[in-house]
Amino acid sequence: LDQTADLLPGTLDMLILKAVSLQPLHGYGVLLRVQQISNNAFKIHQGSLYPALYRLCHQGLLATSWGESENKRRAKFYTLTAAGRRRLRDDQAAWHRTSAAIAAALAATSDEV
Amino acid sequence: MWGRLISYFRAIVGRDRFEAEMDEELKSHIERYADDLERAGTLRPEALRKARLEFGQVSSIKEDCRQPVGLLLLERLMQDLRHAVRTLRVSTNWMAVAMLALAIGLTTATLSIFDALFLRPISFKAADRLAYVNVRSKDAAADSTWAMWRAWKESDIFEAFGGMLGWWTVVIRTDAGLMVRPSAEITAGTLELLGARPLRGRTFSEDDPRAGNVVIISEDLWTRGFGRENRAIGASIDVDGKPATIVGVLPRTFRFPSWDTEVWRPIAEGAIGPGTFNGPMVIVRFRSDVPSEETLRLATEIAHQVDRSTVGMEAVRDKLAGYTVPTNEERAMPAIAGGVSLVFLALCLNVAGLSLTRFNDRRRQFALSIALGAPRGRLVAQAFTQSALIGVIGATIGIVLAHQLIAGARAWLPQSFLETSLHPLLLDWDTLFVAIGLALVATVVSGLLPAVVATKLDAASSLRVVERGGTETRSARVLSRAFVVFELALACALLVPMLLLVRSFLNLTAIDRGLNPDSLSIVQVNFDSTRAADPSSRATAQTRATELVAALPGVERVSWSVGVPTMESGPHTGYVRRVNASGVYGGRQLAIGMSVASDFFDVYRIPLVAGRALRLEDDDRRVVIDERIAATFFLDASPIGQSLAFGEERLEVVGVVRSVQKQRPQYPPTLYWKYKPGDLPYATFTIRCTAACPSEAVIRHALLPIESSLRAGTVERLADRFDRDLVAPRVSATVAMLFAAVALVTAAGGLFSVLSYAVGRRRREFGIRAALGGSSRAIGRLVLRDALITTVLGLGLGSIAAWWLANMLTALQFGVTINDPRSWTAVVAILALATFAASWRPMRTAMRADPAVLLREE
């Protein structure tokens, strides 16, 4: 049974930044890492990954460099820039606030109303 | 922000690399995934297929990747541009580019030149209140005198007051050699009056004229001679052979009294200058609190008190700078300005008209694209890019053209004409921008029109080749014909005066002057009123000057006179009458009297027709007349020994010489009497040289030893003077030719556009005619008839305008009139030729209308 869910809108960027923050990755590596750290909870459409990566690069949150991958293939690696690190921190904080608020809201019982 | 800009920039500049890297990255993603699938047990081909499938459509992902970096917009723009460049292959688009360039270039150049020479105000402090003040009546002018100058200055009726002896050239010696540059002699306070602020040093003080030889130099001279170094102040410079101390440098922006004055020298009250004007020119600033009429009234009263001979004259203000258009040519000015605007309008209309020629094709093309699913916005953007490209190319060529035309005018207009303005002749950017703006609007609007019309209509009706009606609508027909009739009328209206002016110019160049101007130089001199005040000391100075000049290499002879034979008027202009044997006076003839030395006719090589030349022993009453006077009075008898009266004086004719043709035939003829050395405080000497005459600098330099008693005014080669006489006719003829040519091309282009459009609309009709057995010749005649009717209408209207214009320009005509049948024949022939040329292609298109093709298109 397929346990994966669609990503919430706007969360892909954050997950990419998180994945890259752990170590520099090439495009395919980003995909695998996101799936790994989310325990395969989300279904990421492979094609949608790249426009997101290019957008983040253009915004100056990611930097790129060409290097050699584990299987001796030439690959483009993405690294987090200082601006990207700040953005990830801000997004994480916002996410925690939102999720805590939603969790609190969902935990409400009829007694508290 | 910067990061993004750099990212845009990188993506645009390194676009190929961007694409290659994107390709590689996406490909390697798919391969890696396929590798993983293969490891999990799928066969390689199946793994690759699956990987590709899951990845999605590569081309659309690439589009999505390009979008954030702005490459998508760029991509579209590039596409549109490529499309636009392809459409440039259509010849009508090149015609539009040419029309635009002409419109922008010609209008900007003409208006810039007009602005600099006639319209732009001078840039001095309170310029509207600055003026020269002169005393004159309608037909007489008073000599300005220092006495008048002093009286006005002391009266305090003006806010500020200055004086100038006029301007002329001086010889400046620098390390680079001798230079002849314009200079001015001004009183202390004049520079302040004009608001001049020296870059270095100071202006003149009251003590300067007495303290020694000091000068102020221009920034240009400072740069050339001293490399802009401060040591220039206090340094010495050789002006007219004498060392002068530089006390100031005036900025390049200060141009007075001419735009290229480079040296200013101080004068004290009572100073005299070279040339025939001995008195000071009075420069004033009018008070802001008193009406200038009132000030002039007071000035007039003072003038009458100081000099009784000025009674009946008035003090008047004259422009400080700017060309004062001769009254007989004044009427031509609005005609020229109007002509420029009309030609510009016609050119812009033509650009619009040219896009009409392809209106039908383009509308269909747009409709087809829409039917195939092209978004309307993209189509309109495409049409916009296309017309904008035409506009940009046209504007670029137009700027270059304008620049070249102005550079040409600078090189080609005579210095004396340019000097009347204090502004340098440069491209006027404001005019350029306005012209470009208007021309671009015309281009873009006319380019967008078919796109907008097509995208509004439904595809089916746009796709149809022709509407059921088959021909143009009545209103469109009337409008388009009116537009071409206007252009043809304009062309005709400009062609007629153009031909008249060109023929005037040719007539002027062809005239026999009656003398040989080559190797003749004319020098006007003035004798000093203190050191050479009496005739005998003036005669001594003259003898010395003759010796000095005759010693120059290449100088053959020197002859003295008062005036030159080409003069249009002179110090002695009056009526000549014949006096018969019984002392009765006959009819009169206006003539110019000149005093000439005995060798004058030899030096000028004016042939003697009858009698003899003047001799040294002749008294004042012996005269030589020219053939025109002889023909007026002595048709019946030999003029030799006959009597004439000039004013009150009785004269005896001893000889007849060939008439010297002046620039206009209406100028009076000349009679010559003997020149007495030193008689007047001014004179002229003419140098006859073996080959080319010495330069102005050399002649002036030679006269420097006797500068205290004699000063040289203008120095000029006679051939140059003749050339200068021809400048105005040449300018008129060339400008007229330029505009007439443009108007003709415009009219032909307009006719071509309208006929092409009409033929496009009538294809169905022509097809049916052809199908019913109409010969192609008959169809061709239909088109030609349309063209001829339009031309005849244009010719009719244009003739009226031409008549009116030619009458405005009579002052510029010589030897031809508006009634000249040859000019009219030429105009009709040229227009007929243009009409035929413009109709050729539309006519061929119409004649080739093939009913089978038309049927297929429907």
PDB file of N, CA and C in Angstrom, chain B residues 739-783:
ATOM      1  N   PHE B 739      15.266  68.777 -50.508  1.00  0.00           N
ATOM      2  CA  PHE B 739      13.892  68.600 -50.083  1.00  0.00           C
ATOM      3  C   PHE B 739      12.991  68.146 -51.222  1.00  0.00           C
ATOM      4  N   ALA B 740      13.245  68.682 -52.404  1.00  0.00           N
ATOM      5  CA  ALA B 740      12.425  68.284 -53.536  1.00  0.00           C
ATOM      6  C   ALA B 740      12.642  66.802 -53.824  1.00  0.00           C
ATOM      7  N   ALA B 741      13.894  66.345 -53.726  1.00  0.00           N
ATOM      8  CA  ALA B 741      14.184  64.937 -53.982  1.00  0.00           C
ATOM      9  C   ALA B 741      13.468  64.067 -52.958  1.00  0.00           C
ATOM     10  N   VAL B 742      13.557  64.480 -51.694  1.00  0.00           N
ATOM     11  CA  VAL B 742      12.892  63.710 -50.650  1.00  0.00           C
ATOM     12  C   VAL B 742      11.385  63.692 -50.874  1.00  0.00           C
ATOM     13  N   ALA B 743      10.842  64.863 -51.216  1.00  0.00           N
ATOM     14  CA  ALA B 743       9.396  64.948 -51.436  1.00  0.00           C
ATOM     15  C   ALA B 743       8.978  64.063 -52.603  1.00  0.00           C
ATOM     16  N   LEU B 744       9.822  64.023 -53.625  1.00  0.00           N
ATOM     17  CA  LEU B 744       9.507  63.212 -54.799  1.00  0.00           C
ATOM     18  C   LEU B 744       9.507  61.724 -54.440  1.00  0.00           C
ATOM     19  N   VAL B 745      10.565  61.310 -53.719  1.00  0.00           N
ATOM     20  CA  VAL B 745      10.652  59.907 -53.298  1.00  0.00           C
ATOM     21  C   VAL B 745       9.453  59.571 -52.417  1.00  0.00           C
ATOM     22  N   THR B 746       9.119  60.500 -51.521  1.00  0.00           N
ATOM     23  CA  THR B 746       7.991  60.285 -50.639  1.00  0.00           C
ATOM     24  C   THR B 746       6.709  60.100 -51.432  1.00  0.00           C
ATOM     25  N   ALA B 747       6.512  60.986 -52.397  1.00  0.00           N
ATOM     26  CA  ALA B 747       5.279  60.916 -53.181  1.00  0.00           C
ATOM     27  C   ALA B 747       5.228  59.610 -53.956  1.00  0.00           C
ATOM     28  N   ALA B 748       6.359  59.232 -54.559  1.00  0.00           N
ATOM     29  CA  ALA B 748       6.393  57.986 -55.315  1.00  0.00           C
ATOM     30  C   ALA B 748       6.115  56.815 -54.386  1.00  0.00           C
ATOM     31  N   GLY B 749       6.733  56.849 -53.192  1.00  0.00           N
ATOM     32  CA  GLY B 749       6.515  55.778 -52.210  1.00  0.00           C
ATOM     33  C   GLY B 749       5.065  55.715 -51.793  1.00  0.00           C
ATOM     34  N   GLY B 750       4.461  56.883 -51.575  1.00  0.00           N
ATOM     35  CA  GLY B 750       3.061  56.926 -51.162  1.00  0.00           C
ATOM     36  C   GLY B 750       2.158  56.358 -52.235  1.00  0.00           C
ATOM     37  N   LEU B 751       2.440  56.731 -53.462  1.00  0.00           N
ATOM     38  CA  LEU B 751       1.646  56.248 -54.584  1.00  0.00           C
ATOM     39  C   LEU B 751       1.773  54.724 -54.685  1.00  0.00           C
ATOM     40  N   PHE B 752       3.009  54.259 -54.522  1.00  0.00           N
ATOM     41  CA  PHE B 752       3.276  52.828 -54.584  1.00  0.00           C
ATOM     42  C   PHE B 752       2.466  52.085 -53.508  1.00  0.00           C
ATOM     43  N   SER B 753       2.494  52.615 -52.267  1.00  0.00           N
ATOM     44  CA  SER B 753       1.775  51.965 -51.161  1.00  0.00           C
ATOM     45  C   SER B 753       0.299  51.858 -51.475  1.00  0.00           C
ATOM     46  N   VAL B 754      -0.264  53.001 -51.879  1.00  0.00           N
ATOM     47  CA  VAL B 754      -1.707  53.049 -52.077  1.00  0.00           C
ATOM     48  C   VAL B 754      -2.122  52.144 -53.237  1.00  0.00           C
ATOM     49  N   LEU B 755      -1.344  52.167 -54.307  1.00  0.00           N
ATOM     50  CA  LEU B 755      -1.680  51.317 -55.455  1.00  0.00           C
ATOM     51  C   LEU B 755      -1.553  49.840 -55.075  1.00  0.00           C
ATOM     52  N   SER B 756      -0.489  49.508 -54.330  1.00  0.00           N
ATOM     53  CA  SER B 756      -0.308  48.109 -53.928  1.00  0.00           C
ATOM     54  C   SER B 756      -1.497  47.647 -53.095  1.00  0.00           C
ATOM     55  N   TYR B 757      -1.905  48.501 -52.179  1.00  0.00           N
ATOM     56  CA  TYR B 757      -3.032  48.156 -51.313  1.00  0.00           C
ATOM     57  C   TYR B 757      -4.289  47.952 -52.154  1.00  0.00           C
ATOM     58  N   ALA B 758      -4.520  48.910 -53.063  1.00  0.00           N
ATOM     59  CA  ALA B 758      -5.724  48.831 -53.895  1.00  0.00           C
ATOM     60  C   ALA B 758      -5.696  47.566 -54.746  1.00  0.00           C
ATOM     61  N   VAL B 759      -4.544  47.268 -55.310  1.00  0.00           N
ATOM     62  CA  VAL B 759      -4.436  46.074 -56.145  1.00  0.00           C
ATOM     63  C   VAL B 759      -4.695  44.829 -55.302  1.00  0.00           C
ATOM     64  N   GLY B 760      -4.153  44.832 -54.074  1.00  0.00           N
ATOM     65  CA  GLY B 760      -4.380  43.702 -53.166  1.00  0.00           C
ATOM     66  C   GLY B 760      -5.867  43.486 -52.921  1.00  0.00           C
ATOM     67  N   ARG B 761      -6.571  44.591 -52.714  1.00  0.00           N
ATOM     68  CA  ARG B 761      -8.003  44.495 -52.447  1.00  0.00           C
ATOM     69  C   ARG B 761      -8.797  44.086 -53.685  1.00  0.00           C
ATOM     70  N   ARG B 762      -8.287  44.424 -54.857  1.00  0.00           N
ATOM     71  CA  ARG B 762      -9.062  44.198 -56.081  1.00  0.00           C
ATOM     72  C   ARG B 762      -8.644  42.922 -56.810  1.00  0.00           C
ATOM     73  N   ARG B 763      -7.857  42.104 -56.138  1.00  0.00           N
ATOM     74  CA  ARG B 763      -7.375  40.894 -56.811  1.00  0.00           C
ATOM     75  C   ARG B 763      -8.530  40.049 -57.335  1.00  0.00           C
ATOM     76  N   ARG B 764      -9.565  39.985 -56.483  1.00  0.00           N
ATOM     77  CA  ARG B 764     -10.720  39.179 -56.875  1.00  0.00           C
ATOM     78  C   ARG B 764     -11.355  39.725 -58.156  1.00  0.00           C
ATOM     79  N   GLU B 765     -11.497  41.059 -58.145  1.00  0.00           N
ATOM     80  CA  GLU B 765     -12.074  41.701 -59.326  1.00  0.00           C
ATOM     81  C   GLU B 765     -11.222  41.430 -60.568  1.00  0.00           C
ATOM     82  N   PHE B 766      -9.915  41.596 -60.399  1.00  0.00           N
ATOM     83  CA  PHE B 766      -9.013  41.375 -61.530  1.00  0.00           C
ATOM     84  C   PHE B 766      -9.067  39.929 -61.983  1.00  0.00           C
ATOM     85  N   GLY B 767      -9.170  39.016 -60.993  1.00  0.00           N
ATOM     86  CA  GLY B 767      -9.249  37.597 -61.322  1.00  0.00           C
ATOM     87  C   GLY B 767     -10.482  37.312 -62.170  1.00  0.00           C
ATOM     88  N   ILE B 768     -11.599  37.904 -61.739  1.00  0.00           N
ATOM     89  CA  ILE B 768     -12.843  37.678 -62.478  1.00  0.00           C
ATOM     90  C   ILE B 768     -12.737  38.255 -63.887  1.00  0.00           C
ATOM     91  N   ARG B 769     -12.166  39.461 -63.968  1.00  0.00           N
ATOM     92  CA  ARG B 769     -11.980  40.074 -65.288  1.00  0.00           C
ATOM     93  C   ARG B 769     -11.139  39.153 -66.178  1.00  0.00           C
ATOM     94  N   ALA B 770     -10.055  38.633 -65.576  1.00  0.00           N
ATOM     95  CA  ALA B 770      -9.179  37.757 -66.353  1.00  0.00           C
ATOM     96  C   ALA B 770      -9.931  36.497 -66.780  1.00  0.00           C
ATOM     97  N   ALA B 771     -10.749  35.964 -65.849  1.00  0.00           N
ATOM     98  CA  ALA B 771     -11.495  34.746 -66.156  1.00  0.00           C
ATOM     99  C   ALA B 771     -12.503  34.983 -67.274  1.00  0.00           C
ATOM    100  N   LEU B 772     -13.040  36.216 -67.297  1.00  0.00           N
ATOM    101  CA  LEU B 772     -14.045  36.511 -68.330  1.00  0.00           C
ATOM    102  C   LEU B 772     -13.393  36.918 -69.652  1.00  0.00           C
ATOM    103  N   GLY B 773     -12.077  36.843 -69.696  1.00  0.00           N
ATOM    104  CA  GLY B 773     -11.401  37.096 -70.957  1.00  0.00           C
ATOM    105  C   GLY B 773     -10.785  38.475 -71.080  1.00  0.00           C
ATOM    106  N   GLY B 774     -10.774  39.249 -69.970  1.00  0.00           N
ATOM    107  CA  GLY B 774     -10.132  40.557 -70.011  1.00  0.00           C
ATOM    108  C   GLY B 774      -8.622  40.374 -70.185  1.00  0.00           C
ATOM    109  N   SER B 775      -8.036  41.172 -71.073  1.00  0.00           N
ATOM    110  CA  SER B 775      -6.599  41.005 -71.292  1.00  0.00           C
ATOM    111  C   SER B 775      -5.847  41.608 -70.112  1.00  0.00           C
ATOM    112  N   SER B 776      -4.626  41.117 -69.915  1.00  0.00           N
ATOM    113  CA  SER B 776      -3.848  41.631 -68.780  1.00  0.00           C
ATOM    114  C   SER B 776      -3.470  43.092 -69.032  1.00  0.00           C
ATOM    115  N   ARG B 777      -3.344  43.455 -70.304  1.00  0.00           N
ATOM    116  CA  ARG B 777      -3.033  44.850 -70.628  1.00  0.00           C
ATOM    117  C   ARG B 777      -4.145  45.773 -70.131  1.00  0.00           C
ATOM    118  N   ALA B 778      -5.390  45.337 -70.347  1.00  0.00           N
ATOM    119  CA  ALA B 778      -6.533  46.157 -69.920  1.00  0.00           C
ATOM    120  C   ALA B 778      -6.505  46.333 -68.405  1.00  0.00           C
ATOM    121  N   ILE B 779      -6.145  45.242 -67.693  1.00  0.00           N
ATOM    122  CA  ILE B 779      -6.088  45.321 -66.230  1.00  0.00           C
ATOM    123  C   ILE B 779      -4.977  46.269 -65.801  1.00  0.00           C
ATOM    124  N   GLY B 780      -3.831  46.170 -66.488  1.00  0.00           N
ATOM    125  CA  GLY B 780      -2.719  47.073 -66.203  1.00  0.00           C
ATOM    126  C   GLY B 780      -3.128  48.521 -66.408  1.00  0.00           C
ATOM    127  N   ARG B 781      -3.887  48.762 -67.464  1.00  0.00           N
ATOM    128  CA  ARG B 781      -4.335  50.133 -67.749  1.00  0.00           C
ATOM    129  C   ARG B 781      -5.222  50.676 -66.632  1.00  0.00           C
ATOM    130  N   LEU B 782      -6.023  49.765 -66.046  1.00  0.00           N
ATOM    131  CA  LEU B 782      -6.894  50.179 -64.937  1.00  0.00           C
ATOM    132  C   LEU B 782      -6.061  50.765 -63.789  1.00  0.00           C
ATOM    133  N   VAL B 783      -4.990  50.044 -63.455  1.00  0.00           N
ATOM    134  CA  VAL B 783      -4.126  50.492 -62.352  1.00  0.00           C
ATOM    135  C   VAL B 783      -3.444  51.800 -62.716  1.00  0.00           C
TER     136      VAL B 783
END
